[in-house]
Short mmCIF file of C-alpha atoms in Angstrom, two decimals:
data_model
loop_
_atom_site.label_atom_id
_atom_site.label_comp_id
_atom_site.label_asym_id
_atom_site.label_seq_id
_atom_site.Cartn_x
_atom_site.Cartn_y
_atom_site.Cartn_z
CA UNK A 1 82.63 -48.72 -38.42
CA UNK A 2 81.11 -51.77 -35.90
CA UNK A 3 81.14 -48.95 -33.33
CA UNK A 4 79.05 -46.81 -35.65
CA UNK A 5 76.72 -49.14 -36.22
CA UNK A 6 75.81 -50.60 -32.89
CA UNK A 7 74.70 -46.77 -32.31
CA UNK A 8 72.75 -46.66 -34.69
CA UNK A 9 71.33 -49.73 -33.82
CA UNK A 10 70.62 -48.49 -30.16
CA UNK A 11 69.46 -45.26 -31.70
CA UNK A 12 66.59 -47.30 -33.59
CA UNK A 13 65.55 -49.18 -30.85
CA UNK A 14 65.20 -46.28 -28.28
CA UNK A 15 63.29 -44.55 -30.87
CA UNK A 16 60.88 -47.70 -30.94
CA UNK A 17 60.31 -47.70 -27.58
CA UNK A 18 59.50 -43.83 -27.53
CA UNK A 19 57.25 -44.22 -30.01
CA UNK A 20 55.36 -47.63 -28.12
CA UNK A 21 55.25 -45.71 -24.91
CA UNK A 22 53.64 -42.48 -26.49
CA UNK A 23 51.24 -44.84 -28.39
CA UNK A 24 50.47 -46.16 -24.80
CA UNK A 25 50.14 -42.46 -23.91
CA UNK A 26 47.81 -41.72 -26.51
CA UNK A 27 45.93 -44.74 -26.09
CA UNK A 28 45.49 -44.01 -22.21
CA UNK A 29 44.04 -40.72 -23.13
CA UNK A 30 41.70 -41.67 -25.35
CA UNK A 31 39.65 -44.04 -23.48
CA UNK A 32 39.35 -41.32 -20.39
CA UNK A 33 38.43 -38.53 -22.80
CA UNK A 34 35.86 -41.59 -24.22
CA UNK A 35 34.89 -42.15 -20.77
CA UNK A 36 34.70 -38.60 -19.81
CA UNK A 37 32.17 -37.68 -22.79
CA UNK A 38 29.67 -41.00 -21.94
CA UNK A 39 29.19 -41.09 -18.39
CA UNK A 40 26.64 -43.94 -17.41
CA UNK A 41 23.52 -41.42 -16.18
CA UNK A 42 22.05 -45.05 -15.00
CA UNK A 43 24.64 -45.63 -11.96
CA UNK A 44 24.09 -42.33 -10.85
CA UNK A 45 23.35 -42.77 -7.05
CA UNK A 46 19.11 -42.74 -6.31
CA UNK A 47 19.62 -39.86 -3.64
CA UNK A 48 21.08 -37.66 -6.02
CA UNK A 49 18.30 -38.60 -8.65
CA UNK A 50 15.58 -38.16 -6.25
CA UNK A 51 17.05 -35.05 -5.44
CA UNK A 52 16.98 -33.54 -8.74
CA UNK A 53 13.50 -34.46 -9.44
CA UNK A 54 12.41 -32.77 -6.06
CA UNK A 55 12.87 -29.59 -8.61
CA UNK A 56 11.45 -30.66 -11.42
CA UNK A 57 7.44 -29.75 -12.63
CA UNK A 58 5.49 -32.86 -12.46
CA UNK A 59 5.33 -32.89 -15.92
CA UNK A 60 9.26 -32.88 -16.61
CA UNK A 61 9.97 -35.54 -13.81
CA UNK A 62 7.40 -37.98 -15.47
CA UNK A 63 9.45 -37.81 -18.62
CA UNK A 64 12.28 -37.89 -16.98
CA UNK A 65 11.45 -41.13 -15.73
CA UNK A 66 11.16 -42.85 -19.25
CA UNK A 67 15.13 -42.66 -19.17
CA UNK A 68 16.10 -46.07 -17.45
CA UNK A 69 14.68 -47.96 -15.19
CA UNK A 70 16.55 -46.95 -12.22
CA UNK A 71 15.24 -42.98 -12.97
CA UNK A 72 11.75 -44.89 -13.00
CA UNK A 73 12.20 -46.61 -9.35
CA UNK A 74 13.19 -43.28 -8.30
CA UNK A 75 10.03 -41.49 -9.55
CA UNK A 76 7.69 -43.91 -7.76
CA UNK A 77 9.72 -43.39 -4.24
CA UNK A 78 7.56 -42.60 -1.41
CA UNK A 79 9.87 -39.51 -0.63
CA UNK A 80 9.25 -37.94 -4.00
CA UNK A 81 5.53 -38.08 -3.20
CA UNK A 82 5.06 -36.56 0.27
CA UNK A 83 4.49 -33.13 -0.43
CA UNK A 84 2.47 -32.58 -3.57
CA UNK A 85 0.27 -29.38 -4.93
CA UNK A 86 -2.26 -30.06 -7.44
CA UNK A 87 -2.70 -27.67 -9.83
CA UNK A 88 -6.38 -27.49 -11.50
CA UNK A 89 -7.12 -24.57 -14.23
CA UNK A 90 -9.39 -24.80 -17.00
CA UNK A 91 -7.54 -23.43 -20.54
CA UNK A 92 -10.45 -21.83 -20.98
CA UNK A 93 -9.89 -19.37 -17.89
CA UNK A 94 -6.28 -19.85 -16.67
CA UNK A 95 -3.50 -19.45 -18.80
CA UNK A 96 -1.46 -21.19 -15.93
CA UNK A 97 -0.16 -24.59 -16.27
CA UNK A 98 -2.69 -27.64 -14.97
CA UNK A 99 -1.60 -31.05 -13.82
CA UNK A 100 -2.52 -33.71 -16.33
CA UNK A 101 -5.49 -35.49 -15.73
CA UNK A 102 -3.68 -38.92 -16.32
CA UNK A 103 -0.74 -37.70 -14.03
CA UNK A 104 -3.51 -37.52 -11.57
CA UNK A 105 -5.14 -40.83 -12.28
CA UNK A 106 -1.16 -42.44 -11.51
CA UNK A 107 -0.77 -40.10 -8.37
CA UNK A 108 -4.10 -41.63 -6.80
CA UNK A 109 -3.49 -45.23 -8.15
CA UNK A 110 -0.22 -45.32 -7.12
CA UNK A 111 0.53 -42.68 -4.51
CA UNK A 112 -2.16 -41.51 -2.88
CA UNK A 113 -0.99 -43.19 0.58
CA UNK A 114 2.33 -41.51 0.41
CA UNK A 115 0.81 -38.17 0.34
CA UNK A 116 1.40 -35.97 3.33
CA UNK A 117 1.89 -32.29 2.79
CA UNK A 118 -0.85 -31.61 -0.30
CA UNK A 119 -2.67 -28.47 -1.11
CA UNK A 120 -4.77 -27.57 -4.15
CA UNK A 121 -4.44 -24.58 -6.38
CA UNK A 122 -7.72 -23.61 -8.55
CA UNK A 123 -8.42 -21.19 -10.93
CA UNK A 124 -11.97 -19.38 -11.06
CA UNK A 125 -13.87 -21.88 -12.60
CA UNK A 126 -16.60 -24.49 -10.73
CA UNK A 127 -15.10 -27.39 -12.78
CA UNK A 128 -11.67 -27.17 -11.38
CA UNK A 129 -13.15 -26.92 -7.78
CA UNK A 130 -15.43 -29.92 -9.01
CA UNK A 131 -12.26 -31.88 -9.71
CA UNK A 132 -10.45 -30.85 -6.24
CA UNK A 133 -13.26 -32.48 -4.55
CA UNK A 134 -13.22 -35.70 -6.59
CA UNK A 135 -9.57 -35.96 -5.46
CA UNK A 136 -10.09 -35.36 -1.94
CA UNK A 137 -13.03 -37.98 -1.89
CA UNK A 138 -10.62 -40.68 -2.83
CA UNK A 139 -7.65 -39.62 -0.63
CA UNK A 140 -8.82 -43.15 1.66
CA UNK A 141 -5.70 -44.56 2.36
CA UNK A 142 -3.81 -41.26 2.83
CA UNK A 143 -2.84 -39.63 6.62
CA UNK A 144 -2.59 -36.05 5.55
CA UNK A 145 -0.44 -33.86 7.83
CA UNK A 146 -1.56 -30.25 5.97
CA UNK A 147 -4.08 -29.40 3.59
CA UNK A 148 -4.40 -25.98 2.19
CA UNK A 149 -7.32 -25.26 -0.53
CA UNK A 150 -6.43 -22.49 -2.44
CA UNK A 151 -8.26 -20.15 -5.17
CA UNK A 152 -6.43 -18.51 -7.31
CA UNK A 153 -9.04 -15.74 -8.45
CA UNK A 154 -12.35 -15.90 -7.03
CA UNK A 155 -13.97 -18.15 -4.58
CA UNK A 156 -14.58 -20.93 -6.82
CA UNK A 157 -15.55 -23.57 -3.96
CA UNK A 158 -18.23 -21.57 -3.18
CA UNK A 159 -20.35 -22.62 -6.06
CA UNK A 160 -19.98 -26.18 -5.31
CA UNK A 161 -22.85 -27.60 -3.32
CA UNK A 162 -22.06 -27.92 0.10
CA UNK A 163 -23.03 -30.96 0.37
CA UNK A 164 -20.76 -32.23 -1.99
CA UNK A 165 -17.94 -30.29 -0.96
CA UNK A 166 -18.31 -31.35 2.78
CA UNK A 167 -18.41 -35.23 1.91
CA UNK A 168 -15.06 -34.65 0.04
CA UNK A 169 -13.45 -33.52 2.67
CA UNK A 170 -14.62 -35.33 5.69
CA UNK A 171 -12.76 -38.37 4.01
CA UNK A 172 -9.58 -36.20 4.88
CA UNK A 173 -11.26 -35.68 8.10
CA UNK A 174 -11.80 -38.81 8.93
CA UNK A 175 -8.51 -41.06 7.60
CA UNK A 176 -6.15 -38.75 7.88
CA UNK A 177 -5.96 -38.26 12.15
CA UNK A 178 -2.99 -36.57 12.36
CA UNK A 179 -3.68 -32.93 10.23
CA UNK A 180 -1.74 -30.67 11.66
CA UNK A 181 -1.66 -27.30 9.47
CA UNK A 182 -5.94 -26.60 7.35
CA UNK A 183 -6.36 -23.35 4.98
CA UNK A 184 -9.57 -23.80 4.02
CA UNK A 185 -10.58 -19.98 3.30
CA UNK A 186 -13.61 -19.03 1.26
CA UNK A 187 -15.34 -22.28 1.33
CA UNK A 188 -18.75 -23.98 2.47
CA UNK A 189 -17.56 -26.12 5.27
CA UNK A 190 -19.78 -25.88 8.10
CA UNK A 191 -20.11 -26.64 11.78
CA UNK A 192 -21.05 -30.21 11.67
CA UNK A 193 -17.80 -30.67 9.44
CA UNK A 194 -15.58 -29.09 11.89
CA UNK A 195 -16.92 -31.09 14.78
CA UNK A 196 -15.70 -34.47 12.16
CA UNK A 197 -12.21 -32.50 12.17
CA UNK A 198 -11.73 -32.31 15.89
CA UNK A 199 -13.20 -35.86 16.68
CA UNK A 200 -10.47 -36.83 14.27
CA UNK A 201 -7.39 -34.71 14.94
CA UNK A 202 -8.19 -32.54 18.07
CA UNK A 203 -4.53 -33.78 19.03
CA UNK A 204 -2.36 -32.65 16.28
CA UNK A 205 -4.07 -29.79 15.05
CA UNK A 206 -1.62 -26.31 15.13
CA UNK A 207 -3.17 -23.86 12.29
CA UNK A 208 -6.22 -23.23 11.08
CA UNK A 209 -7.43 -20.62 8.32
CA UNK A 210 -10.87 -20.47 7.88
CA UNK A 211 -11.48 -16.57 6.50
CA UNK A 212 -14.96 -15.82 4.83
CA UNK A 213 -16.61 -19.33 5.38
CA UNK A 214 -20.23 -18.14 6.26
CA UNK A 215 -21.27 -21.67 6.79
CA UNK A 216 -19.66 -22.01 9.75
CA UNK A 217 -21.10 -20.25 13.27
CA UNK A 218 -19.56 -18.93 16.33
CA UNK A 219 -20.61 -21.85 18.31
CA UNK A 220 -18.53 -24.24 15.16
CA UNK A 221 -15.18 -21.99 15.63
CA UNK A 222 -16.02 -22.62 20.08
CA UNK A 223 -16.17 -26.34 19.38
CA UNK A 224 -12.00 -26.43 17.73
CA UNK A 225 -11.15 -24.32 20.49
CA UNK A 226 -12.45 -26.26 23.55
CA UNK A 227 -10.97 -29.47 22.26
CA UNK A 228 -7.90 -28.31 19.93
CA UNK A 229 -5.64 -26.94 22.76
CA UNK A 230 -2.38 -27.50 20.71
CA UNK A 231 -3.99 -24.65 18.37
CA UNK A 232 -1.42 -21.94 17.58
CA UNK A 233 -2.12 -19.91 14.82
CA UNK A 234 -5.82 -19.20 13.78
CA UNK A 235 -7.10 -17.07 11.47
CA UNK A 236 -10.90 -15.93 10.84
CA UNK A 237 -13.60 -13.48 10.18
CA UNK A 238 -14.73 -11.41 13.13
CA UNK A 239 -18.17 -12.82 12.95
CA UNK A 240 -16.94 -15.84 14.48
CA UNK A 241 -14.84 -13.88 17.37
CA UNK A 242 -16.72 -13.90 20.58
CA UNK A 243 -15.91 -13.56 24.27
CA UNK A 244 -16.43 -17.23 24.63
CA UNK A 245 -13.98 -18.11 22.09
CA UNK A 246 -11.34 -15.33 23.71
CA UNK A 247 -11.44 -16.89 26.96
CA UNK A 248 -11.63 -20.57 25.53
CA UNK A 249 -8.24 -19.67 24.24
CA UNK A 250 -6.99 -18.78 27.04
CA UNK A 251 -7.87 -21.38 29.44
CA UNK A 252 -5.22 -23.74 31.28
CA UNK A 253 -4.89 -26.42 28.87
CA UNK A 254 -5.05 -24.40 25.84
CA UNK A 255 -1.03 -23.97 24.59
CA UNK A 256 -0.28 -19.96 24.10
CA UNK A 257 -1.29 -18.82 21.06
CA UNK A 258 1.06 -17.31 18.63
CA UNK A 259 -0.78 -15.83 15.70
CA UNK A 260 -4.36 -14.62 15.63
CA UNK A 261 -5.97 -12.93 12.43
CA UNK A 262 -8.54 -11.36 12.42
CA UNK A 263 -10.36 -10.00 8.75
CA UNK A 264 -13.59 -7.52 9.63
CA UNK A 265 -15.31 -7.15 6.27
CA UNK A 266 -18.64 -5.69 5.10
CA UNK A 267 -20.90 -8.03 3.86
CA UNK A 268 -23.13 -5.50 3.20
CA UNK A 269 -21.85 -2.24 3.18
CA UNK A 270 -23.70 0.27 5.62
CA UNK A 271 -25.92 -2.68 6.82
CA UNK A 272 -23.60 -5.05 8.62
CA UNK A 273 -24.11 -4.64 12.03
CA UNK A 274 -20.56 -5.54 14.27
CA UNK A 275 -20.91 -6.91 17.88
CA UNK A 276 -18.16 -5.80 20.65
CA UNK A 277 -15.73 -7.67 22.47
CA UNK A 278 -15.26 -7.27 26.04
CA UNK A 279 -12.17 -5.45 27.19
CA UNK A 280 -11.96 -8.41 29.98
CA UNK A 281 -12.11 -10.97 27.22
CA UNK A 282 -9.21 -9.14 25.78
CA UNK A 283 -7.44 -8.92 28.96
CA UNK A 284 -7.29 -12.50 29.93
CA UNK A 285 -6.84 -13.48 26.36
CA UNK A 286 -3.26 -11.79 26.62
CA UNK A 287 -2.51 -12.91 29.99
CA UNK A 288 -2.27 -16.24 28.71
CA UNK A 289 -0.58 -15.81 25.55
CA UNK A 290 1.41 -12.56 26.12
CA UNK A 291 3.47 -12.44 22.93
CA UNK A 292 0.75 -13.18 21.06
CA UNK A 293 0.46 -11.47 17.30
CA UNK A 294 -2.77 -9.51 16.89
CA UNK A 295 -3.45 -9.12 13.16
CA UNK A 296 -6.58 -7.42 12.19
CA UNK A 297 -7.89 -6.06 8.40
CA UNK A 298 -9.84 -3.94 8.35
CA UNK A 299 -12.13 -3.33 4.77
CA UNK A 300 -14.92 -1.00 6.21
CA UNK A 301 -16.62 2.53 5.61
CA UNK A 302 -16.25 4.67 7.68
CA UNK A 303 -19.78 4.50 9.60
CA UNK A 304 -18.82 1.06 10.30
CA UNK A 305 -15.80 2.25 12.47
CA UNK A 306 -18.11 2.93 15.30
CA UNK A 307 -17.61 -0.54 17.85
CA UNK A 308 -14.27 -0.48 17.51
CA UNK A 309 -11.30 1.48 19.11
CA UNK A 310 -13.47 2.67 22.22
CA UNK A 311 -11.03 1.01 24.68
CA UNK A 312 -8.16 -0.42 24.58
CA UNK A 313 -7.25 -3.60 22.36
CA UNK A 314 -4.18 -5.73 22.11
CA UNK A 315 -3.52 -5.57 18.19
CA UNK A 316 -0.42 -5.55 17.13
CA UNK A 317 -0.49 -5.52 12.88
CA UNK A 318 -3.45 -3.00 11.78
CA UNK A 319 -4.31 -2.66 7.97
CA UNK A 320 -7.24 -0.58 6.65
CA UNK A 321 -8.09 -1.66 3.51
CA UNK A 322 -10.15 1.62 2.74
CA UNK A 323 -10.01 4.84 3.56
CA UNK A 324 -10.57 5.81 6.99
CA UNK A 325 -11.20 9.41 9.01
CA UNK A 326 -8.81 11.01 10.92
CA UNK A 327 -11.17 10.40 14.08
CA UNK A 328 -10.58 6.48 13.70
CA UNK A 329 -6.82 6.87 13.60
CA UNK A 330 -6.87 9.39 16.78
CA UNK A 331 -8.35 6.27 18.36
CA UNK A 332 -6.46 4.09 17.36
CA UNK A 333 -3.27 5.62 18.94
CA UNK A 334 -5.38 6.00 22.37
CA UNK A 335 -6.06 1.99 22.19
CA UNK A 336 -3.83 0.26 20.61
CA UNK A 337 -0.65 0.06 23.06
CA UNK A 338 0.87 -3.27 21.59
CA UNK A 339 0.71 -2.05 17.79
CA UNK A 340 3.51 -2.64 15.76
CA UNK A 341 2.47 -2.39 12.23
CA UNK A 342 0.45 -0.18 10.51
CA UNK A 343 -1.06 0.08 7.10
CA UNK A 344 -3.34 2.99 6.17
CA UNK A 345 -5.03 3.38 2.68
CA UNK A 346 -4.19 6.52 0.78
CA UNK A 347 -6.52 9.44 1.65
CA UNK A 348 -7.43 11.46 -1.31
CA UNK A 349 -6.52 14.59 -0.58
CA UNK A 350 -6.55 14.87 3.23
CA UNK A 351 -3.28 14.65 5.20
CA UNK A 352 -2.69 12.60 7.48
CA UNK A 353 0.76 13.66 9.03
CA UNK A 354 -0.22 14.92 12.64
CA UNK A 355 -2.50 11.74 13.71
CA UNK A 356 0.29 9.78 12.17
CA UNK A 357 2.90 11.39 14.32
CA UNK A 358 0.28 10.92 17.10
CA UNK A 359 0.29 7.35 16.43
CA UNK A 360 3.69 7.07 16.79
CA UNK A 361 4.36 8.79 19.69
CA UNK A 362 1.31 6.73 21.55
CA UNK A 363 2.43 3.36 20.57
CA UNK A 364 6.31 2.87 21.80
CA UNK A 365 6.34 -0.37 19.77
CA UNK A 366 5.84 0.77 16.51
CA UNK A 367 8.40 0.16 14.17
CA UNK A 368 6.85 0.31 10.49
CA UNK A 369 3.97 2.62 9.20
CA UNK A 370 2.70 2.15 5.60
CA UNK A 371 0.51 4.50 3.26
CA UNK A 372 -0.80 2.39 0.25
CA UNK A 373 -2.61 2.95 -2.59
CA UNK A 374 -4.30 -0.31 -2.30
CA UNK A 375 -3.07 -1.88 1.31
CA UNK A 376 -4.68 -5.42 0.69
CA UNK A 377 -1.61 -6.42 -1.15
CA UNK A 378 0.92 -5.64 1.73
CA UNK A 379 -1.18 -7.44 3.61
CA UNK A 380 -1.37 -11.02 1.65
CA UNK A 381 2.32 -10.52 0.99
CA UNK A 382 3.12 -10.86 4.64
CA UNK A 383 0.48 -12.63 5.77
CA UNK A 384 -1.03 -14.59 3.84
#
């Protein structure tokens, strides 16, 4: 019987102890499933915060910021703030998202000398190119490295006074010294404006776009390439190509140029009247920069075709944005060697197969050959 009951008795206390060490158990898991389900979002390391919020719209990484304070010291980094794209659309005429005005107040208060890499998106309407320019004119304390001004739909910069639009963006000009990448296409800067941009940052300057800006002159384009000889991508209308600026390009000190676009558009169809370029010009432009990328557009009738393709040019990407006669493409496979691209416009009813074939057959370097209904959008998807 004593025997019996010391088991029992060892029985219960083994028990006890099972059931204290599963309590334990139980216990233990609890607080990690408690600590699994409230992680502490505040610790989380700043690097990983900031980069988060790299992907976040403005408007979502301003809120975002309202969580703690250390979200909030991560919003005002300088990092977060270096490349920026202002977004300006009137409801009235956009249906696309705008940056708050107030956002914008904080970004120049706060942030404006952080700014590096900035361009500005606009919709169609004068106001929102009105408010680009009363951001640029207080950029003061800012050393941009690019600047790209963009419209959206039309050419909305264009209605601005020049004036106005040229004092904005001297202040760029002038503070920022060390620009290295400007798309300003289809605005009213003008020659005395560029001469402020190479005084400033004839050192650092690589690209410029500067397509339909009739404010600006041959002689303007001549100045950026005598004194901006780390220049290697430009882009403009052929109004502003000349001989002078071909061989300017090509001097001694001027790097080798990489990209070259060209856009030849009718102003005024049937009356524009289109210089020619020297073949020599040509020549010793491609001396110097032998792998150089020729892009030209083309948006002409076809009694405009007449100065070009009569010798031999060193394009290399050709686009026609209209239709164009089987006598332009015959000469374009007789001068046009280097050509590696081409995009023709659809041609109603008349084939084009044989100068086509011709084409290829002439130009050993061809290795794509496009008939669009409406080329102008192959060409802005790959180069613009």
């Amino acid at each position: 019987m004593k025997r019996g009951r010391k088991s029992n008795e060892t029985n219960s206390s083994s028990s006890e102890e099972t059931t204290e060490e599963e309590s334990k158990r139980h216990k233990v898991v609890e607080e990690k499933t408690v600590d699994v389900q409230s992680p502490d979002w505040a610790n989380l390391l700043q690097d990983i915060i900031l980069q988060v919020f790299q992907y976040l719209p403005l408007l979502d990484r301003a809120h975002a910021s309202q969580v703690c304070r250390s979200w909030n010291q991560v919003f005002h980094m300088p990092d977060l703030w270096r490349c920026f794209e202002f977004e300006l659309n009137q409801p009235a005429t956009s249906y696309l998202r705008a940056t708050h005005p107030e956002l914008i107040k904080q970004i120049i208060k706060r942030h404006s000398n952080h700014l590096q890499y900035v361009s500005f998106k606009v919709d169609s309407s004068k106001e929102s190119a009105e408010a680009a320019c009363d951001i640029l004119s207080q950029l003061v304390n800012c050393s941009l490295k690019t600047l790209g001004l963009i419209s959206t739909a039309r050419p909305s910069f264009m209605d601005l006074p020049k004036s106005h639009f040229i004092s904005a963006l001297t202040v760029v000009f002038v503070n920022s010294k060390s620009l290295s990448s400007l798309k300003i296409d289809d605005t009213p800067v003008d020659d005395p404006s560029l001469k402020v941009l190479v005084a400033n940052n004839s050192d650092t300057l690589k690209l410029l776009k500067m397509s339909s800006c009739p404010h600006v002159s041959p002689a303007g384009i001549l100045c950026v390439a005598d004194q901006c000889h780390g220049l290697r991508e430009l882009a403009l209308n052929y109004h502003l190509l000349s001989d002078e600026l071909l061989l300017a390009l090509s001097s001694e000190k001027h790097v080798r140029l990489e990209h070259l676009r060209i856009d030849v558009v009718s102003e005024n169809p049937g009356q524009t009247q289109f210089h020619t370029i020297q073949k020599s010009s040509w020549d010793a432009f491609i001396k110097h920069s032998p792998k150089v990328n020729l892009v030209m557009y083309f948006f002409l009738y076809e009694e405009e075709f007449d100065p070009f393709f009569r010798y031999e040019i060193p394009v290399t990407h050709l686009y026609f944005g209209r239709s164009v006669s089987k006598d332009v493409l015959g000469r374009v496979g007789m001068t046009c060697p280097r050509l590696v691209e081409l995009v023709v416009c659809a041609n109603g009813l008349r084939p084009l197969d044989e100068e086509l074939i011709r084409i290829a057959e002439r130009c050993k370097y061809l290795s794509a050959v496009g008939l669009e209904d409406n080329p102008a959008l192959a060409w802005l998807s790959s180069f613009g």
